Short mmCIF file of C-alpha atoms and ligand atoms in Angstrom, two decimals:
data_model
loop_
_atom_site.label_atom_id
_atom_site.label_comp_id
_atom_site.label_asym_id
_atom_site.label_seq_id
_atom_site.Cartn_x
_atom_site.Cartn_y
_atom_site.Cartn_z
CA MET A 161 -106.21 69.70 37.13
CA LYS A 162 -106.39 66.26 38.58
CA TYR A 163 -102.92 64.87 39.59
CA ASP A 164 -101.91 61.47 40.86
CA PHE A 165 -98.21 60.83 41.34
CA HIS A 166 -98.35 57.21 42.63
CA SER A 167 -99.87 54.11 40.99
CA HIS A 168 -99.11 50.47 40.17
CA SER A 169 -99.61 48.14 37.21
CA THR A 170 -99.07 44.45 36.56
CA PHE A 171 -95.34 45.26 36.18
CA SER A 172 -95.33 45.15 40.01
CA ASP A 173 -98.25 44.28 42.35
CA GLY A 174 -101.04 46.13 40.59
CA THR A 175 -103.82 44.13 38.90
CA LEU A 176 -104.36 46.33 35.84
CA THR A 177 -101.99 46.30 32.84
CA PRO A 178 -100.44 49.69 31.96
CA THR A 179 -103.05 49.93 29.16
CA GLN A 180 -105.99 49.26 31.50
CA LEU A 181 -104.46 51.60 34.10
CA LEU A 182 -104.20 54.52 31.72
CA GLN A 183 -107.69 53.92 30.37
CA ARG A 184 -109.02 53.95 33.88
CA ALA A 185 -107.08 57.19 34.66
CA ALA A 186 -108.71 58.76 31.63
CA ASP A 187 -112.13 57.58 32.73
CA GLN A 188 -111.58 59.05 36.19
CA GLY A 189 -110.68 62.42 34.69
CA VAL A 190 -107.01 62.26 35.77
CA ASP A 191 -104.93 64.81 33.83
CA VAL A 192 -101.46 63.82 35.07
CA LEU A 193 -100.58 60.33 36.22
CA ALA A 194 -97.28 58.85 37.39
CA LEU A 195 -96.87 55.07 37.01
CA THR A 196 -94.61 54.10 39.95
CA ASP A 197 -94.16 50.30 39.94
CA HIS A 198 -92.06 48.71 42.65
CA ASP A 199 -88.44 48.60 41.51
CA ASN A 200 -89.57 48.34 37.89
CA ILE A 201 -89.94 50.72 34.92
CA ASP A 202 -90.82 48.22 32.22
CA GLY A 203 -94.48 49.22 32.07
CA LEU A 204 -93.76 52.78 31.08
CA ALA A 205 -93.46 52.30 27.33
CA GLU A 206 -96.87 50.62 27.08
CA ALA A 207 -98.44 53.21 29.43
CA ARG A 208 -97.06 56.11 27.30
CA VAL A 209 -98.82 54.96 24.13
CA VAL A 210 -102.24 54.76 25.90
CA ALA A 211 -101.66 57.97 27.79
CA ASN A 212 -101.01 59.78 24.52
CA ASP A 213 -104.16 58.29 22.96
CA ASN A 214 -106.27 59.34 25.93
CA GLY A 215 -105.00 62.81 26.64
CA VAL A 216 -103.38 61.86 29.94
CA LEU A 217 -99.96 63.28 30.70
CA LEU A 218 -97.81 60.33 31.93
CA ILE A 219 -94.97 60.99 34.30
CA ASN A 220 -92.21 58.35 34.25
CA GLY A 221 -91.96 57.03 37.78
CA VAL A 222 -90.75 54.18 40.07
CA GLU A 223 -91.10 53.27 43.69
CA ILE A 224 -87.83 51.97 45.17
CA SER A 225 -87.68 49.97 48.43
CA VAL A 226 -84.78 51.12 50.61
CA HIS A 227 -83.10 50.50 53.95
CA TRP A 228 -82.74 53.44 56.28
CA GLY A 229 -80.97 52.01 59.39
CA LYS A 230 -83.30 49.18 60.47
CA HIS A 231 -86.27 50.73 58.77
CA LEU A 232 -87.63 49.91 55.39
CA LEU A 233 -88.88 52.91 53.39
CA HIS A 234 -90.33 53.54 49.95
CA ILE A 235 -88.89 56.26 47.76
CA VAL A 236 -90.81 57.40 44.67
CA GLY A 237 -88.78 58.75 41.76
CA LEU A 238 -90.68 61.11 39.37
CA GLY A 239 -89.67 62.39 35.97
CA ILE A 240 -86.91 59.83 35.57
CA ASP A 241 -85.17 58.93 32.27
CA PRO A 242 -86.01 55.18 31.84
CA ASP A 243 -82.86 54.68 29.71
CA ASN A 244 -80.51 55.87 32.42
CA THR A 245 -78.01 53.12 33.12
CA ASP A 246 -77.39 54.08 36.75
CA LEU A 247 -81.05 53.73 37.52
CA ILE A 248 -81.43 50.49 35.53
CA GLU A 249 -78.54 48.92 37.37
CA CYS A 250 -80.11 49.75 40.78
CA LEU A 251 -83.45 48.31 39.63
CA THR A 252 -81.83 45.18 38.18
CA GLN A 253 -80.26 44.51 41.59
CA ALA A 254 -83.57 45.04 43.35
CA GLN A 255 -85.22 42.65 40.90
CA SER A 256 -82.72 39.90 41.51
CA ALA A 257 -83.09 40.48 45.32
CA ARG A 258 -86.85 40.17 44.89
CA SER A 259 -86.69 36.97 42.98
CA ASP A 260 -84.27 35.45 45.53
CA ARG A 261 -86.59 36.63 48.31
CA ALA A 262 -89.59 34.99 46.69
CA GLN A 263 -87.87 31.57 46.64
CA ARG A 264 -86.92 31.93 50.36
CA MET A 265 -90.49 33.10 51.20
CA ALA A 266 -91.97 30.03 49.54
CA LYS A 267 -89.45 27.78 51.43
CA ASP A 268 -90.37 29.39 54.73
CA LEU A 269 -94.09 28.96 54.03
CA GLU A 270 -93.42 25.28 53.17
CA ARG A 271 -91.74 24.84 56.52
CA HIS A 272 -95.02 26.03 58.04
CA GLY A 273 -97.04 23.46 56.08
CA ILE A 274 -98.06 25.64 53.10
CA GLU A 275 -97.17 23.90 49.85
CA GLY A 276 -96.77 25.27 46.39
CA ALA A 277 -96.56 28.97 47.38
CA TYR A 278 -94.00 29.90 44.79
CA GLU A 279 -96.01 28.57 41.88
CA GLY A 280 -99.17 29.86 43.43
CA ALA A 281 -97.93 33.36 43.91
CA ARG A 282 -96.39 33.32 40.46
CA GLU A 283 -99.88 33.01 38.93
CA TYR A 284 -100.79 36.40 40.36
CA CYS A 285 -97.63 37.97 39.02
CA LEU A 286 -98.21 38.55 35.37
CA GLN A 287 -95.12 40.56 34.56
CA GLY A 288 -92.30 42.10 36.54
CA ASN A 289 -91.22 41.17 40.07
CA MET A 290 -92.74 38.97 42.70
CA SER A 291 -93.76 40.82 45.75
CA ARG A 292 -95.37 39.97 49.08
CA THR A 293 -98.72 41.09 47.65
CA HIS A 294 -98.62 38.18 45.17
CA PHE A 295 -98.10 35.75 47.99
CA ALA A 296 -100.87 37.44 49.96
CA ARG A 297 -103.31 36.97 47.15
CA PHE A 298 -102.29 33.27 46.88
CA LEU A 299 -102.79 32.76 50.68
CA LEU A 300 -106.14 34.59 50.59
CA ASP A 301 -107.29 32.55 47.66
CA LYS A 302 -106.36 29.33 49.42
CA GLY A 303 -108.43 30.35 52.46
CA TYR A 304 -105.57 31.02 54.88
CA ALA A 305 -107.20 34.34 55.87
CA LYS A 306 -110.51 36.21 55.39
CA ASP A 307 -109.01 39.37 53.87
CA MET A 308 -105.73 40.95 52.87
CA LYS A 309 -105.44 42.68 56.19
CA GLN A 310 -105.62 39.40 58.04
CA VAL A 311 -103.10 37.77 55.62
CA PHE A 312 -100.55 40.45 56.55
CA LYS A 313 -101.30 39.94 60.22
CA ARG A 314 -100.77 36.18 60.15
CA TYR A 315 -98.15 35.86 57.43
CA LEU A 316 -95.39 37.66 55.44
CA VAL A 317 -94.57 40.25 58.16
CA ASN A 318 -91.63 40.22 60.50
CA GLY A 319 -91.81 37.22 62.89
CA LYS A 320 -94.57 35.49 60.93
CA PRO A 321 -94.42 32.53 58.43
CA GLY A 322 -93.21 33.59 54.99
CA TYR A 323 -91.31 36.64 56.18
CA VAL A 324 -87.66 36.80 55.08
CA SER A 325 -85.40 39.81 55.01
CA CYS A 326 -84.21 41.26 51.71
CA GLU A 327 -81.24 43.29 50.55
CA TRP A 328 -82.63 46.62 49.29
CA ALA A 329 -80.80 49.69 48.20
CA THR A 330 -79.82 52.23 50.82
CA LEU A 331 -81.77 55.52 51.01
CA GLU A 332 -78.63 57.40 49.86
CA ASN A 333 -78.06 55.10 46.85
CA ALA A 334 -81.71 55.17 45.69
CA VAL A 335 -81.90 58.96 45.85
CA ALA A 336 -78.62 59.29 44.01
CA ARG A 337 -79.82 56.90 41.20
CA ILE A 338 -83.11 58.89 40.90
CA LYS A 339 -81.21 62.10 40.63
CA ALA A 340 -78.73 60.66 38.16
CA ALA A 341 -81.75 59.72 35.95
CA GLY A 342 -82.88 63.34 36.09
CA GLY A 343 -85.75 62.70 38.44
CA VAL A 344 -86.99 64.06 41.71
CA ALA A 345 -87.01 61.76 44.82
CA VAL A 346 -90.04 61.73 47.00
CA VAL A 347 -90.69 60.00 50.36
CA ALA A 348 -93.74 57.83 49.78
CA HIS A 349 -96.60 57.70 52.34
CA PRO A 350 -94.44 58.80 55.31
CA ALA A 351 -97.15 58.14 57.93
CA ARG A 352 -97.18 54.43 57.10
CA TYR A 353 -93.77 53.81 58.62
CA LYS A 354 -94.90 54.44 62.23
CA LEU A 355 -91.69 56.39 62.95
CA THR A 356 -91.56 58.53 66.13
CA MET A 357 -91.40 62.24 65.42
CA SER A 358 -87.73 62.37 66.24
CA LYS A 359 -86.90 59.42 63.90
CA MET A 360 -89.02 61.00 61.19
CA LYS A 361 -87.16 64.22 61.47
CA SER A 362 -83.77 62.52 61.45
CA MET A 363 -84.84 60.43 58.36
CA LEU A 364 -85.97 63.61 56.57
CA ALA A 365 -82.73 65.41 57.43
CA ASP A 366 -80.80 62.43 55.92
CA PHE A 367 -83.11 62.40 52.95
CA VAL A 368 -82.49 66.12 52.24
CA ASP A 369 -78.74 65.64 52.79
CA CYS A 370 -78.55 63.11 50.04
CA GLY A 371 -80.60 65.16 47.60
CA GLY A 372 -84.27 64.21 48.26
CA GLU A 373 -86.65 66.93 47.33
CA GLY A 374 -90.24 65.78 47.91
CA ILE A 375 -92.68 64.18 50.29
CA GLU A 376 -96.10 62.69 49.87
CA VAL A 377 -98.36 64.91 51.96
CA ILE A 378 -101.44 63.20 50.49
CA GLY A 379 -100.35 59.60 50.60
CA SER A 380 -102.07 56.19 50.98
CA GLY A 381 -103.24 55.62 54.55
CA HIS A 382 -102.87 59.32 55.48
CA ASN A 383 -105.70 60.70 57.64
CA ASP A 384 -106.33 64.40 58.30
CA ASN A 385 -103.90 64.46 61.15
CA ASP A 386 -101.14 62.76 59.08
CA ILE A 387 -101.69 65.38 56.39
CA ARG A 388 -101.38 68.19 58.94
CA ILE A 389 -98.18 66.73 60.38
CA THR A 390 -96.67 65.89 57.00
CA SER A 391 -97.37 69.31 55.46
CA ALA A 392 -95.71 70.94 58.53
CA LEU A 393 -92.70 68.72 57.95
CA ALA A 394 -92.62 69.54 54.23
CA THR A 395 -92.46 73.24 55.18
CA GLU A 396 -89.83 72.68 57.84
CA TYR A 397 -87.48 70.66 55.57
CA GLY A 398 -88.16 72.69 52.45
CA LEU A 399 -89.67 69.74 50.60
CA LEU A 400 -92.11 69.85 47.69
CA SER A 401 -95.45 68.22 48.40
CA SER A 402 -96.75 65.30 46.34
CA VAL A 403 -100.13 63.62 46.02
CA GLY A 404 -100.68 60.00 45.32
CA SER A 405 -103.45 57.46 45.52
CA ASP A 406 -101.08 54.42 45.49
CA PHE A 407 -103.72 52.72 43.34
CA HIS A 408 -103.19 48.91 42.96
CA ASP A 409 -106.50 47.29 42.23
CA PRO A 410 -110.02 48.36 41.25
CA GLN A 411 -111.39 45.84 43.84
CA ASN A 412 -110.03 48.04 46.61
CA GLY A 413 -112.64 50.78 46.84
CA ARG A 414 -110.61 52.82 49.26
CA ARG A 415 -108.00 53.77 46.65
CA GLU A 416 -109.00 55.18 43.28
CA LEU A 417 -106.89 56.80 40.64
CA GLY A 418 -106.88 60.55 41.07
CA ARG A 419 -108.91 60.38 44.23
CA VAL A 420 -106.67 62.49 46.50
CA ALA A 421 -107.39 65.22 48.98
CA PRO A 422 -106.36 68.78 48.10
CA LEU A 423 -102.91 69.93 49.32
CA PRO A 424 -102.99 72.24 52.28
CA GLU A 425 -102.55 75.89 51.34
CA GLN A 426 -98.99 76.32 52.65
CA CYS A 427 -97.57 73.40 50.54
CA THR A 428 -95.51 73.93 47.41
CA PRO A 429 -96.75 71.33 44.98
CA ILE A 430 -94.34 68.81 43.43
CA TRP A 431 -95.46 69.78 39.99
CA ARG A 432 -93.55 73.08 40.33
CA HIS A 433 -90.30 71.06 40.08
CA ASP A 434 -88.21 71.49 36.91
CA ALA A 435 -87.98 67.71 36.35
CA LEU A 436 -91.75 67.77 35.88
CA GLU A 437 -91.70 70.82 33.55
CA ARG A 438 -93.79 69.10 30.91
CA ILE A 439 -96.71 69.65 33.25
CA HIS A 440 -96.20 73.36 33.25
CA SER A 441 -96.74 73.87 29.56
CA ARG A 442 -100.09 72.10 29.74
MN1 LIG B 629 -97.55 47.59 46.27
MN1 LIG B 630 -95.23 51.90 49.07
MN1 LIG B 631 -96.92 52.09 46.08
#
């Protein structure tokens, strides 16, 4: 079985529509795919139709941006009920925070001599919410940097033009909403936050305290060492282990749907969770 529990569509900062994404998943031989757009679940209905037609099992997912102290983390929710009003309320708040942030980002870029960023970024955002990635694509296209990596070095990050803070949900609140919607909360790509080991452990202790149950052991940007460390943390904190490509864009050859390393032996896979029970009967 080929699993992938983390992917994006045009309903956030992915470049494929849910239809194209599910077709690609089928082409790549993915058996189980979670669509996890940033703070948005509006692509799930379209994805479900194509998943059914192509023999892919779609897991309803979302990736919620949260504050934990002064850190910004991403929490993936899997197996959620997209009609749950608690969850929808949380996502609606995030969407309005994102749209407000996009306006302020454009103003800040304008102060630094870059005109028309809002309209420019908007063109890359087909549906759903504006994110930093849309601004990055605009800046790249206008020649302000040679690649995406350089865009995020020069712009849109803390202390650089176009960076503004944003009011996200708290870790506690996001996990509570995911659980209220019948889902399982998973820490996305833990190695990407550059937390010290003691911070990481204190974050995971808080995460477990508020009901979090999973961690991406195989996550985007994780090297072999990250996988070793994360799988040990999963065992220590009694967390289920998830795998996700964090696919956004077919142009990015480093991330492909379903292309994830195998979980280390000692891990208990996330697909054992009751919330994902539809997988078990397959
Ligand atoms: Mn993204
Ligand atoms: Mn993320
Ligand atoms: Mn993601």
